[in-house]
mmCIF file with all atom_site columns, C-alpha atoms in Angstrom:
data_model
loop_
_atom_site.group_PDB
_atom_site.id
_atom_site.type_symbol
_atom_site.label_atom_id
_atom_site.label_alt_id
_atom_site.label_comp_id
_atom_site.label_asym_id
_atom_site.label_entity_id
_atom_site.label_seq_id
_atom_site.pdbx_PDB_ins_code
_atom_site.Cartn_x
_atom_site.Cartn_y
_atom_site.Cartn_z
_atom_site.occupancy
_atom_site.B_iso_or_equiv
_atom_site.pdbx_formal_charge
_atom_site.auth_seq_id
_atom_site.auth_comp_id
_atom_site.auth_asym_id
_atom_site.auth_atom_id
_atom_site.pdbx_PDB_model_num
ATOM 1   C CA . GLU T 1 1   ? 6.996   27.117 -8.164  1.00 0.00 ? 1   GLU T CA 1
ATOM 2   C CA . ALA T 1 2   ? 5.851   23.723 -7.109  1.00 0.00 ? 2   ALA T CA 1
ATOM 3   C CA . GLN T 1 3   ? 2.724   23.685 -4.692  1.00 0.00 ? 3   GLN T CA 1
ATOM 4   C CA . VAL T 1 4   ? -0.368  22.930 -2.949  1.00 0.00 ? 4   VAL T CA 1
ATOM 5   C CA . THR T 1 5   ? -2.998  25.237 -3.090  1.00 0.00 ? 5   THR T CA 1
ATOM 6   C CA . GLN T 1 6   ? -6.031  25.275 -0.997  1.00 0.00 ? 6   GLN T CA 1
ATOM 7   C CA . ASN T 1 7   ? -9.156  27.787 -0.935  1.00 0.00 ? 7   ASN T CA 1
ATOM 8   C CA . PRO T 1 8   ? -10.272 29.292 1.021   1.00 0.00 ? 8   PRO T CA 1
ATOM 9   C CA . ARG T 1 9   ? -7.875  30.128 3.523   1.00 0.00 ? 9   ARG T CA 1
ATOM 10  C CA . TYR T 1 10  ? -10.509 31.345 6.192   1.00 0.00 ? 10  TYR T CA 1
ATOM 11  C CA . LEU T 1 11  ? -14.100 30.753 6.207   1.00 0.00 ? 11  LEU T CA 1
ATOM 12  C CA . ILE T 1 12  ? -17.026 31.114 8.495   1.00 0.00 ? 12  ILE T CA 1
ATOM 13  C CA . THR T 1 13  ? -20.189 29.297 7.783   1.00 0.00 ? 13  THR T CA 1
ATOM 14  C CA . VAL T 1 14  ? -23.022 28.492 9.593   1.00 0.00 ? 14  VAL T CA 1
ATOM 15  C CA . THR T 1 15  ? -24.362 24.644 10.822  1.00 0.00 ? 15  THR T CA 1
ATOM 16  C CA . GLY T 1 16  ? -26.020 22.512 7.979   1.00 0.00 ? 16  GLY T CA 1
ATOM 17  C CA . LYS T 1 17  ? -24.729 24.575 5.136   1.00 0.00 ? 17  LYS T CA 1
ATOM 18  C CA . LYS T 1 18  ? -22.860 22.616 2.468   1.00 0.00 ? 18  LYS T CA 1
ATOM 19  C CA . LEU T 1 19  ? -19.427 23.899 1.804   1.00 0.00 ? 19  LEU T CA 1
ATOM 20  C CA . THR T 1 20  ? -16.286 22.511 -0.375  1.00 0.00 ? 20  THR T CA 1
ATOM 21  C CA . VAL T 1 21  ? -12.717 23.364 0.389   1.00 0.00 ? 21  VAL T CA 1
ATOM 22  C CA . THR T 1 22  ? -10.557 23.162 -2.997  1.00 0.00 ? 22  THR T CA 1
ATOM 23  C CA . CYS T 1 23  ? -7.040  21.907 -3.070  1.00 0.00 ? 23  CYS T CA 1
ATOM 24  C CA . SER T 1 24  ? -5.072  21.897 -6.443  1.00 0.00 ? 24  SER T CA 1
ATOM 25  C CA . GLN T 1 25  ? -1.132  20.543 -6.558  1.00 0.00 ? 25  GLN T CA 1
ATOM 26  C CA . ASN T 1 26  ? 1.187   21.134 -9.781  1.00 0.00 ? 26  ASN T CA 1
ATOM 27  C CA . MET T 1 27  ? 3.678   18.504 -9.020  1.00 0.00 ? 27  MET T CA 1
ATOM 28  C CA . ASN T 1 28  ? 1.671   15.631 -10.598 1.00 0.00 ? 28  ASN T CA 1
ATOM 29  C CA . HIS T 1 29  ? 1.435   13.851 -7.415  1.00 0.00 ? 29  HIS T CA 1
ATOM 30  C CA . GLU T 1 30  ? -0.463  10.731 -7.113  1.00 0.00 ? 30  GLU T CA 1
ATOM 31  C CA . TYR T 1 31  ? -1.004  10.606 -3.479  1.00 0.00 ? 31  TYR T CA 1
ATOM 32  C CA . MET T 1 32  ? -2.974  13.776 -1.579  1.00 0.00 ? 32  MET T CA 1
ATOM 33  C CA . SER T 1 33  ? -4.574  13.682 1.611   1.00 0.00 ? 33  SER T CA 1
ATOM 34  C CA . TRP T 1 34  ? -6.658  15.928 3.921   1.00 0.00 ? 34  TRP T CA 1
ATOM 35  C CA . TYR T 1 35  ? -5.839  16.528 7.685   1.00 0.00 ? 35  TYR T CA 1
ATOM 36  C CA . ARG T 1 36  ? -7.214  18.459 10.287  1.00 0.00 ? 36  ARG T CA 1
ATOM 37  C CA . GLN T 1 37  ? -5.300  20.071 12.888  1.00 0.00 ? 37  GLN T CA 1
ATOM 38  C CA . ASP T 1 38  ? -7.218  20.657 16.413  1.00 0.00 ? 38  ASP T CA 1
ATOM 39  C CA . PRO T 1 39  ? -5.297  22.602 19.611  1.00 0.00 ? 39  PRO T CA 1
ATOM 40  C CA . GLY T 1 40  ? -3.347  19.732 21.555  1.00 0.00 ? 40  GLY T CA 1
ATOM 41  C CA . LEU T 1 41  ? -3.587  17.086 18.992  1.00 0.00 ? 41  LEU T CA 1
ATOM 42  C CA . GLY T 1 42  ? -1.340  16.158 16.033  1.00 0.00 ? 42  GLY T CA 1
ATOM 43  C CA . LEU T 1 43  ? -2.387  16.397 12.500  1.00 0.00 ? 43  LEU T CA 1
ATOM 44  C CA . ARG T 1 44  ? -4.892  13.801 11.899  1.00 0.00 ? 44  ARG T CA 1
ATOM 45  C CA . GLN T 1 45  ? -5.883  12.437 8.622   1.00 0.00 ? 45  GLN T CA 1
ATOM 46  C CA . ILE T 1 46  ? -9.525  12.664 7.328   1.00 0.00 ? 46  ILE T CA 1
ATOM 47  C CA . TYR T 1 47  ? -9.274  10.842 3.886   1.00 0.00 ? 47  TYR T CA 1
ATOM 48  C CA . TYR T 1 48  ? -6.528  10.126 1.404   1.00 0.00 ? 48  TYR T CA 1
ATOM 49  C CA . SER T 1 49  ? -6.192  9.251  -2.481  1.00 0.00 ? 49  SER T CA 1
ATOM 50  C CA . MET T 1 50  ? -3.471  7.211  -3.859  1.00 0.00 ? 50  MET T CA 1
ATOM 51  C CA . ASN T 1 51  ? -4.504  8.148  -7.385  1.00 0.00 ? 51  ASN T CA 1
ATOM 52  C CA . VAL T 1 52  ? -7.585  9.207  -9.420  1.00 0.00 ? 52  VAL T CA 1
ATOM 53  C CA . GLU T 1 53  ? -10.943 7.756  -8.647  1.00 0.00 ? 53  GLU T CA 1
ATOM 54  C CA . VAL T 1 54  ? -9.228  5.925  -5.506  1.00 0.00 ? 54  VAL T CA 1
ATOM 55  C CA . THR T 1 55  ? -10.080 7.079  -2.356  1.00 0.00 ? 55  THR T CA 1
ATOM 56  C CA . ASP T 1 56  ? -10.159 5.849  0.966   1.00 0.00 ? 56  ASP T CA 1
ATOM 57  C CA . LYS T 1 57  ? -11.030 6.728  4.617   1.00 0.00 ? 57  LYS T CA 1
ATOM 58  C CA . GLY T 1 58  ? -8.368  8.160  7.076   1.00 0.00 ? 58  GLY T CA 1
ATOM 59  C CA . ASP T 1 59  ? -8.646  8.240  11.196  1.00 0.00 ? 59  ASP T CA 1
ATOM 60  C CA . VAL T 1 60  ? -11.279 11.022 11.554  1.00 0.00 ? 60  VAL T CA 1
ATOM 61  C CA . PRO T 1 61  ? -13.582 10.537 8.025   1.00 0.00 ? 61  PRO T CA 1
ATOM 62  C CA . GLU T 1 62  ? -17.100 11.173 9.695   1.00 0.00 ? 62  GLU T CA 1
ATOM 63  C CA . GLY T 1 63  ? -18.849 14.237 8.393   1.00 0.00 ? 63  GLY T CA 1
ATOM 64  C CA . TYR T 1 64  ? -16.650 14.672 5.435   1.00 0.00 ? 64  TYR T CA 1
ATOM 65  C CA . LYS T 1 65  ? -16.788 13.320 2.037   1.00 0.00 ? 65  LYS T CA 1
ATOM 66  C CA . VAL T 1 66  ? -14.029 13.825 -0.872  1.00 0.00 ? 66  VAL T CA 1
ATOM 67  C CA . SER T 1 67  ? -13.199 12.991 -4.498  1.00 0.00 ? 67  SER T CA 1
ATOM 68  C CA . ARG T 1 68  ? -10.707 12.780 -6.953  1.00 0.00 ? 68  ARG T CA 1
ATOM 69  C CA . LYS T 1 69  ? -11.803 13.089 -10.484 1.00 0.00 ? 69  LYS T CA 1
ATOM 70  C CA . GLU T 1 70  ? -8.766  14.615 -11.625 1.00 0.00 ? 70  GLU T CA 1
ATOM 71  C CA . LYS T 1 71  ? -5.288  14.089 -10.473 1.00 0.00 ? 71  LYS T CA 1
ATOM 72  C CA . ARG T 1 72  ? -4.308  17.752 -9.414  1.00 0.00 ? 72  ARG T CA 1
ATOM 73  C CA . ASN T 1 73  ? -7.508  18.301 -7.560  1.00 0.00 ? 73  ASN T CA 1
ATOM 74  C CA . PHE T 1 74  ? -8.958  16.852 -4.626  1.00 0.00 ? 74  PHE T CA 1
ATOM 75  C CA . PRO T 1 75  ? -11.888 18.576 -2.819  1.00 0.00 ? 75  PRO T CA 1
ATOM 76  C CA . LEU T 1 76  ? -12.956 18.372 0.956   1.00 0.00 ? 76  LEU T CA 1
ATOM 77  C CA . ILE T 1 77  ? -17.122 18.280 1.044   1.00 0.00 ? 77  ILE T CA 1
ATOM 78  C CA . LEU T 1 78  ? -18.748 18.860 4.019   1.00 0.00 ? 78  LEU T CA 1
ATOM 79  C CA . GLU T 1 79  ? -22.559 18.186 3.278   1.00 0.00 ? 79  GLU T CA 1
ATOM 80  C CA . SER T 1 80  ? -23.992 19.478 6.625   1.00 0.00 ? 80  SER T CA 1
ATOM 81  C CA . PRO T 1 81  ? -21.068 21.416 8.934   1.00 0.00 ? 81  PRO T CA 1
ATOM 82  C CA . SER T 1 82  ? -21.235 20.964 12.590  1.00 0.00 ? 82  SER T CA 1
ATOM 83  C CA . PRO T 1 83  ? -19.402 23.190 15.209  1.00 0.00 ? 83  PRO T CA 1
ATOM 84  C CA . ASN T 1 84  ? -17.074 20.412 16.065  1.00 0.00 ? 84  ASN T CA 1
ATOM 85  C CA . GLN T 1 85  ? -15.706 20.476 12.545  1.00 0.00 ? 85  GLN T CA 1
ATOM 86  C CA . THR T 1 86  ? -14.523 24.121 13.273  1.00 0.00 ? 86  THR T CA 1
ATOM 87  C CA . SER T 1 87  ? -10.574 23.395 12.701  1.00 0.00 ? 87  SER T CA 1
ATOM 88  C CA . LEU T 1 88  ? -7.663  24.311 10.649  1.00 0.00 ? 88  LEU T CA 1
ATOM 89  C CA . TYR T 1 89  ? -7.508  21.821 7.599   1.00 0.00 ? 89  TYR T CA 1
ATOM 90  C CA . PHE T 1 90  ? -4.595  21.139 5.650   1.00 0.00 ? 90  PHE T CA 1
ATOM 91  C CA . CYS T 1 91  ? -4.334  19.288 2.229   1.00 0.00 ? 91  CYS T CA 1
ATOM 92  C CA . ALA T 1 92  ? -1.184  17.309 1.318   1.00 0.00 ? 92  ALA T CA 1
ATOM 93  C CA . SER T 1 93  ? 0.428   15.859 -1.598  1.00 0.00 ? 93  SER T CA 1
ATOM 94  C CA . SER T 1 94  ? 3.180   13.845 -2.589  1.00 0.00 ? 94  SER T CA 1
ATOM 95  C CA . LEU T 1 95  ? 4.595   11.689 -5.286  1.00 0.00 ? 95  LEU T CA 1
ATOM 96  C CA . GLY T 1 96  ? 3.301   8.225  -3.779  1.00 0.00 ? 96  GLY T CA 1
ATOM 97  C CA . SER T 1 97  ? 2.745   6.790  -0.647  1.00 0.00 ? 97  SER T CA 1
ATOM 98  C CA . ALA T 1 98  ? 6.199   4.982  -0.072  1.00 0.00 ? 98  ALA T CA 1
ATOM 99  C CA . ALA T 1 99  ? 8.482   5.486  2.495   1.00 0.00 ? 99  ALA T CA 1
ATOM 100 C CA . SER T 1 100 ? 10.754  8.206  1.811   1.00 0.00 ? 100 SER T CA 1
ATOM 101 C CA . THR T 1 101 ? 8.368   10.504 -0.570  1.00 0.00 ? 101 THR T CA 1
ATOM 102 C CA . GLU T 1 102 ? 7.997   14.149 0.953   1.00 0.00 ? 102 GLU T CA 1
ATOM 103 C CA . ALA T 1 103 ? 4.685   15.354 1.602   1.00 0.00 ? 103 ALA T CA 1
ATOM 104 C CA . PHE T 1 104 ? 3.888   19.039 0.658   1.00 0.00 ? 104 PHE T CA 1
ATOM 105 C CA . PHE T 1 105 ? 1.607   21.024 2.318   1.00 0.00 ? 105 PHE T CA 1
ATOM 106 C CA . GLY T 1 106 ? -1.026  23.834 1.476   1.00 0.00 ? 106 GLY T CA 1
ATOM 107 C CA . GLN T 1 107 ? -1.336  26.841 3.711   1.00 0.00 ? 107 GLN T CA 1
ATOM 108 C CA . GLY T 1 108 ? -4.309  25.789 5.317   1.00 0.00 ? 108 GLY T CA 1
ATOM 109 C CA . THR T 1 109 ? -8.062  26.561 5.927   1.00 0.00 ? 109 THR T CA 1
ATOM 110 C CA . ARG T 1 110 ? -9.108  27.664 8.938   1.00 0.00 ? 110 ARG T CA 1
ATOM 111 C CA . LEU T 1 111 ? -12.896 26.883 9.015   1.00 0.00 ? 111 LEU T CA 1
ATOM 112 C CA . THR T 1 112 ? -15.357 27.958 11.550  1.00 0.00 ? 112 THR T CA 1
ATOM 113 C CA . VAL T 1 113 ? -18.772 26.597 12.058  1.00 0.00 ? 113 VAL T CA 1
ATOM 114 C CA . VAL T 1 114 ? -21.292 28.943 14.285  1.00 0.00 ? 114 VAL T CA 1
ATOM 115 C CA . LYS V 2 1   ? -1.842  2.188  19.634  1.00 0.00 ? 1   LYS V CA 1
ATOM 116 C CA . ASN V 2 2   ? 0.637   4.226  17.390  1.00 0.00 ? 2   ASN V CA 1
ATOM 117 C CA . GLN V 2 3   ? 1.784   7.126  19.565  1.00 0.00 ? 3   GLN V CA 1
ATOM 118 C CA . VAL V 2 4   ? 4.528   9.712  19.009  1.00 0.00 ? 4   VAL V CA 1
ATOM 119 C CA . GLU V 2 5   ? 5.060   12.041 22.076  1.00 0.00 ? 5   GLU V CA 1
ATOM 120 C CA . GLN V 2 6   ? 7.098   15.193 22.003  1.00 0.00 ? 6   GLN V CA 1
ATOM 121 C CA . SER V 2 7   ? 9.115   17.331 24.628  1.00 0.00 ? 7   SER V CA 1
ATOM 122 C CA . PRO V 2 8   ? 9.025   20.057 25.807  1.00 0.00 ? 8   PRO V CA 1
ATOM 123 C CA . GLN V 2 9   ? 5.768   21.007 24.860  1.00 0.00 ? 9   GLN V CA 1
ATOM 124 C CA . SER V 2 10  ? 7.072   24.568 24.553  1.00 0.00 ? 10  SER V CA 1
ATOM 125 C CA . LEU V 2 11  ? 10.646  26.386 25.004  1.00 0.00 ? 11  LEU V CA 1
ATOM 126 C CA . ILE V 2 12  ? 11.656  29.664 25.064  1.00 0.00 ? 12  ILE V CA 1
ATOM 127 C CA . ILE V 2 13  ? 15.482  30.499 24.266  1.00 0.00 ? 13  ILE V CA 1
ATOM 128 C CA . LEU V 2 14  ? 17.821  33.414 23.236  1.00 0.00 ? 14  LEU V CA 1
ATOM 129 C CA . GLU V 2 15  ? 18.943  33.883 19.507  1.00 0.00 ? 15  GLU V CA 1
ATOM 130 C CA . GLY V 2 16  ? 22.240  32.455 19.117  1.00 0.00 ? 16  GLY V CA 1
ATOM 131 C CA . LYS V 2 17  ? 21.658  29.609 21.600  1.00 0.00 ? 17  LYS V CA 1
ATOM 132 C CA . ASN V 2 18  ? 21.157  25.908 20.359  1.00 0.00 ? 18  ASN V CA 1
ATOM 133 C CA . CYS V 2 19  ? 18.651  23.647 21.441  1.00 0.00 ? 19  CYS V CA 1
ATOM 134 C CA . THR V 2 20  ? 17.399  19.985 21.312  1.00 0.00 ? 20  THR V CA 1
ATOM 135 C CA . LEU V 2 21  ? 13.659  18.860 20.872  1.00 0.00 ? 21  LEU V CA 1
ATOM 136 C CA . GLN V 2 22  ? 12.910  15.247 21.616  1.00 0.00 ? 22  GLN V CA 1
ATOM 137 C CA . CYS V 2 23  ? 10.429  12.857 20.095  1.00 0.00 ? 23  CYS V CA 1
ATOM 138 C CA . ASN V 2 24  ? 9.553   9.091  21.594  1.00 0.00 ? 24  ASN V CA 1
ATOM 139 C CA . TYR V 2 25  ? 7.160   7.107  19.435  1.00 0.00 ? 25  TYR V CA 1
ATOM 140 C CA . THR V 2 26  ? 5.854   3.862  19.525  1.00 0.00 ? 26  THR V CA 1
ATOM 141 C CA . VAL V 2 27  ? 4.677   3.246  15.895  1.00 0.00 ? 27  VAL V CA 1
ATOM 142 C CA . SER V 2 28  ? 5.104   -0.138 14.533  1.00 0.00 ? 28  SER V CA 1
ATOM 143 C CA . PRO V 2 29  ? 6.333   -1.326 11.875  1.00 0.00 ? 29  PRO V CA 1
ATOM 144 C CA . PHE V 2 30  ? 8.525   1.764  11.386  1.00 0.00 ? 30  PHE V CA 1
ATOM 145 C CA . SER V 2 31  ? 8.978   2.863  8.177   1.00 0.00 ? 31  SER V CA 1
ATOM 146 C CA . ASN V 2 32  ? 10.648  6.667  8.659   1.00 0.00 ? 32  ASN V CA 1
ATOM 147 C CA . LEU V 2 33  ? 10.703  9.319  10.843  1.00 0.00 ? 33  LEU V CA 1
ATOM 148 C CA . ARG V 2 34  ? 10.290  13.147 9.630   1.00 0.00 ? 34  ARG V CA 1
ATOM 149 C CA . TRP V 2 35  ? 10.557  16.630 11.340  1.00 0.00 ? 35  TRP V CA 1
ATOM 150 C CA . TYR V 2 36  ? 8.607   19.051 9.990   1.00 0.00 ? 36  TYR V CA 1
ATOM 151 C CA . LYS V 2 37  ? 8.731   23.053 10.906  1.00 0.00 ? 37  LYS V CA 1
ATOM 152 C CA . GLN V 2 38  ? 5.268   24.706 10.977  1.00 0.00 ? 38  GLN V CA 1
ATOM 153 C CA . ASP V 2 39  ? 5.090   28.577 10.783  1.00 0.00 ? 39  ASP V CA 1
ATOM 154 C CA . THR V 2 40  ? 1.906   30.335 12.566  1.00 0.00 ? 40  THR V CA 1
ATOM 155 C CA . GLY V 2 41  ? -0.722  29.777 10.121  1.00 0.00 ? 41  GLY V CA 1
ATOM 156 C CA . ARG V 2 42  ? 1.262   28.168 7.524   1.00 0.00 ? 42  ARG V CA 1
ATOM 157 C CA . GLY V 2 43  ? 1.444   24.586 6.356   1.00 0.00 ? 43  GLY V CA 1
ATOM 158 C CA . PRO V 2 44  ? 4.061   22.019 7.693   1.00 0.00 ? 44  PRO V CA 1
ATOM 159 C CA . VAL V 2 45  ? 7.393   22.281 5.866   1.00 0.00 ? 45  VAL V CA 1
ATOM 160 C CA . SER V 2 46  ? 9.589   19.118 5.940   1.00 0.00 ? 46  SER V CA 1
ATOM 161 C CA . LEU V 2 47  ? 13.155  19.392 7.367   1.00 0.00 ? 47  LEU V CA 1
ATOM 162 C CA . THR V 2 48  ? 14.368  15.932 7.314   1.00 0.00 ? 48  THR V CA 1
ATOM 163 C CA . ILE V 2 49  ? 13.449  12.304 6.693   1.00 0.00 ? 49  ILE V CA 1
ATOM 164 C CA . MET V 2 50  ? 15.273  9.405  8.421   1.00 0.00 ? 50  MET V CA 1
ATOM 165 C CA . THR V 2 51  ? 14.930  5.871  7.617   1.00 0.00 ? 51  THR V CA 1
ATOM 166 C CA . PHE V 2 52  ? 15.545  2.824  9.851   1.00 0.00 ? 52  PHE V CA 1
ATOM 167 C CA . SER V 2 53  ? 19.257  2.689  8.751   1.00 0.00 ? 53  SER V CA 1
ATOM 168 C CA . GLU V 2 54  ? 20.333  6.275  9.402   1.00 0.00 ? 54  GLU V CA 1
ATOM 169 C CA . ASN V 2 55  ? 21.009  7.645  12.645  1.00 0.00 ? 55  ASN V CA 1
ATOM 170 C CA . THR V 2 56  ? 21.640  11.096 11.880  1.00 0.00 ? 56  THR V CA 1
ATOM 171 C CA . LYS V 2 57  ? 20.562  13.886 9.152   1.00 0.00 ? 57  LYS V CA 1
ATOM 172 C CA . SER V 2 58  ? 21.314  17.405 8.587   1.00 0.00 ? 58  SER V CA 1
ATOM 173 C CA . ASN V 2 59  ? 19.841  20.268 7.017   1.00 0.00 ? 59  ASN V CA 1
ATOM 174 C CA . GLY V 2 60  ? 21.565  23.596 7.520   1.00 0.00 ? 60  GLY V CA 1
ATOM 175 C CA . ARG V 2 61  ? 21.626  24.393 11.141  1.00 0.00 ? 61  ARG V CA 1
ATOM 176 C CA . TYR V 2 62  ? 19.336  21.604 11.865  1.00 0.00 ? 62  TYR V CA 1
ATOM 177 C CA . THR V 2 63  ? 20.324  18.237 12.989  1.00 0.00 ? 63  THR V CA 1
ATOM 178 C CA . ALA V 2 64  ? 18.022  15.076 13.405  1.00 0.00 ? 64  ALA V CA 1
ATOM 179 C CA . THR V 2 65  ? 19.010  12.067 15.353  1.00 0.00 ? 65  THR V CA 1
ATOM 180 C CA . LEU V 2 66  ? 17.226  8.860  15.439  1.00 0.00 ? 66  LEU V CA 1
ATOM 181 C CA . ASP V 2 67  ? 17.760  5.704  17.858  1.00 0.00 ? 67  ASP V CA 1
ATOM 182 C CA . ALA V 2 68  ? 15.731  2.972  16.222  1.00 0.00 ? 68  ALA V CA 1
ATOM 183 C CA . ASP V 2 69  ? 16.160  0.479  19.145  1.00 0.00 ? 69  ASP V CA 1
ATOM 184 C CA . THR V 2 70  ? 14.988  2.808  21.886  1.00 0.00 ? 70  THR V CA 1
ATOM 185 C CA . LYS V 2 71  ? 12.286  4.464  19.497  1.00 0.00 ? 71  LYS V CA 1
ATOM 186 C CA . GLN V 2 72  ? 13.802  7.951  20.111  1.00 0.00 ? 72  GLN V CA 1
ATOM 187 C CA . SER V 2 73  ? 14.638  10.793 17.958  1.00 0.00 ? 73  SER V CA 1
ATOM 188 C CA . SER V 2 74  ? 16.108  14.801 18.627  1.00 0.00 ? 74  SER V CA 1
ATOM 189 C CA . LEU V 2 75  ? 16.144  17.405 16.411  1.00 0.00 ? 75  LEU V CA 1
ATOM 190 C CA . HIS V 2 76  ? 18.986  20.014 17.240  1.00 0.00 ? 76  HIS V CA 1
ATOM 191 C CA . ILE V 2 77  ? 19.246  23.415 16.261  1.00 0.00 ? 77  ILE V CA 1
ATOM 192 C CA . THR V 2 78  ? 22.312  25.322 16.220  1.00 0.00 ? 78  THR V CA 1
ATOM 193 C CA . ALA V 2 79  ? 22.876  29.292 16.527  1.00 0.00 ? 79  ALA V CA 1
ATOM 194 C CA . SER V 2 80  ? 19.030  30.007 16.646  1.00 0.00 ? 80  SER V CA 1
ATOM 195 C CA . GLN V 2 81  ? 17.563  32.654 14.742  1.00 0.00 ? 81  GLN V CA 1
ATOM 196 C CA . LEU V 2 82  ? 14.528  34.648 15.477  1.00 0.00 ? 82  LEU V CA 1
ATOM 197 C CA . SER V 2 83  ? 13.269  33.153 11.920  1.00 0.00 ? 83  SER V CA 1
ATOM 198 C CA . ASP V 2 84  ? 13.335  29.638 13.826  1.00 0.00 ? 84  ASP V CA 1
ATOM 199 C CA . SER V 2 85  ? 10.340  30.635 16.054  1.00 0.00 ? 85  SER V CA 1
ATOM 200 C CA . ALA V 2 86  ? 7.704   28.006 14.946  1.00 0.00 ? 86  ALA V CA 1
ATOM 201 C CA . SER V 2 87  ? 6.042   24.497 15.821  1.00 0.00 ? 87  SER V CA 1
ATOM 202 C CA . TYR V 2 88  ? 8.199   21.651 15.231  1.00 0.00 ? 88  TYR V CA 1
ATOM 203 C CA . ILE V 2 89  ? 6.275   18.459 14.444  1.00 0.00 ? 89  ILE V CA 1
ATOM 204 C CA . CYS V 2 90  ? 7.609   14.756 14.649  1.00 0.00 ? 90  CYS V CA 1
ATOM 205 C CA . VAL V 2 91  ? 6.096   12.698 12.392  1.00 0.00 ? 91  VAL V CA 1
ATOM 206 C CA . VAL V 2 92  ? 6.389   9.127  12.090  1.00 0.00 ? 92  VAL V CA 1
ATOM 207 C CA . SER V 2 93  ? 5.568   6.815  9.282   1.00 0.00 ? 93  SER V CA 1
ATOM 208 C CA . GLU V 2 94  ? 3.883   3.377  9.592   1.00 0.00 ? 94  GLU V CA 1
ATOM 209 C CA . ARG V 2 95  ? 4.575   0.572  7.044   1.00 0.00 ? 95  ARG V CA 1
ATOM 210 C CA . LEU V 2 96  ? 1.396   -0.804 5.762   1.00 0.00 ? 96  LEU V CA 1
ATOM 211 C CA . THR V 2 97  ? 0.819   -4.278 5.089   1.00 0.00 ? 97  THR V CA 1
ATOM 212 C CA . GLY V 2 98  ? -0.929  -3.702 1.984   1.00 0.00 ? 98  GLY V CA 1
ATOM 213 C CA . GLY V 2 99  ? 1.622   -1.008 0.901   1.00 0.00 ? 99  GLY V CA 1
ATOM 214 C CA . GLY V 2 100 ? 1.988   2.284  1.402   1.00 0.00 ? 100 GLY V CA 1
ATOM 215 C CA . ASN V 2 101 ? 2.832   4.219  4.780   1.00 0.00 ? 101 ASN V CA 1
ATOM 216 C CA . LYS V 2 102 ? 0.529   6.027  7.338   1.00 0.00 ? 102 LYS V CA 1
ATOM 217 C CA . LEU V 2 103 ? 1.827   8.965  9.014   1.00 0.00 ? 103 LEU V CA 1
ATOM 218 C CA . THR V 2 104 ? 1.485   9.481  12.800  1.00 0.00 ? 104 THR V CA 1
ATOM 219 C CA . PHE V 2 105 ? 2.253   13.102 14.054  1.00 0.00 ? 105 PHE V CA 1
ATOM 220 C CA . GLY V 2 106 ? 3.074   14.196 17.345  1.00 0.00 ? 106 GLY V CA 1
ATOM 221 C CA . THR V 2 107 ? 1.574   17.328 18.814  1.00 0.00 ? 107 THR V CA 1
ATOM 222 C CA . GLY V 2 108 ? 4.616   19.490 18.186  1.00 0.00 ? 108 GLY V CA 1
ATOM 223 C CA . THR V 2 109 ? 7.417   21.648 20.372  1.00 0.00 ? 109 THR V CA 1
ATOM 224 C CA . GLN V 2 110 ? 6.708   25.373 20.187  1.00 0.00 ? 110 GLN V CA 1
ATOM 225 C CA . LEU V 2 111 ? 9.685   27.226 20.113  1.00 0.00 ? 111 LEU V CA 1
ATOM 226 C CA . LYS V 2 112 ? 10.400  30.562 20.374  1.00 0.00 ? 112 LYS V CA 1
ATOM 227 C CA . VAL V 2 113 ? 13.636  32.514 20.290  1.00 0.00 ? 113 VAL V CA 1
ATOM 228 C CA . GLU V 2 114 ? 13.959  35.974 21.423  1.00 0.00 ? 114 GLU V CA 1
ATOM 229 C CA . LEU V 2 115 ? 16.598  38.775 21.588  1.00 0.00 ? 115 LEU V CA 1
#
């Protein structure tokens, strides 16, 4: 089954403790991205990657890092999480970034930083 | 600044009734407009994608319209079902000069279908 898999689904952590949220897709997609979703706001892009070893900042990259060493994986790293990073995070992938390519989203990771 | 605004913010309808959700955008240059359905606690799932030249697109009981001149779109749901209860998100794609597209998301319309 074609899918985007995120882990963990739920995470509670303390301020300053490094964490990684994994994202994997099995559709051989080139384009992957991370979003955060907060109440009253639309999804906002954190980082994106157009291919292996090619990553770039989205609209809200502060406090986050990503890597793309393999095509299928695109982990999101919070080196020193803070309470304002409490949010619902989504990973998405698509065949490319062209106009009509459909984006597939993971199930989401709900992160709470205390 | 590119923006996507949706209305209403929330809506309650009875099962079997129709409803229409609205989306206005200021994204430019326009590439395409997408409607997504997001169930509570789940990731968004694509319903329709429309390019500049398309003014209507259907996916089962969902019909999206696009007026690129007025920068407005609507999503019409026919004969609603309880399973239609979800957030419906309008997403507009901006064509980037270097190639590729950037998505701007609306905040969604929360639809609840009741018996």
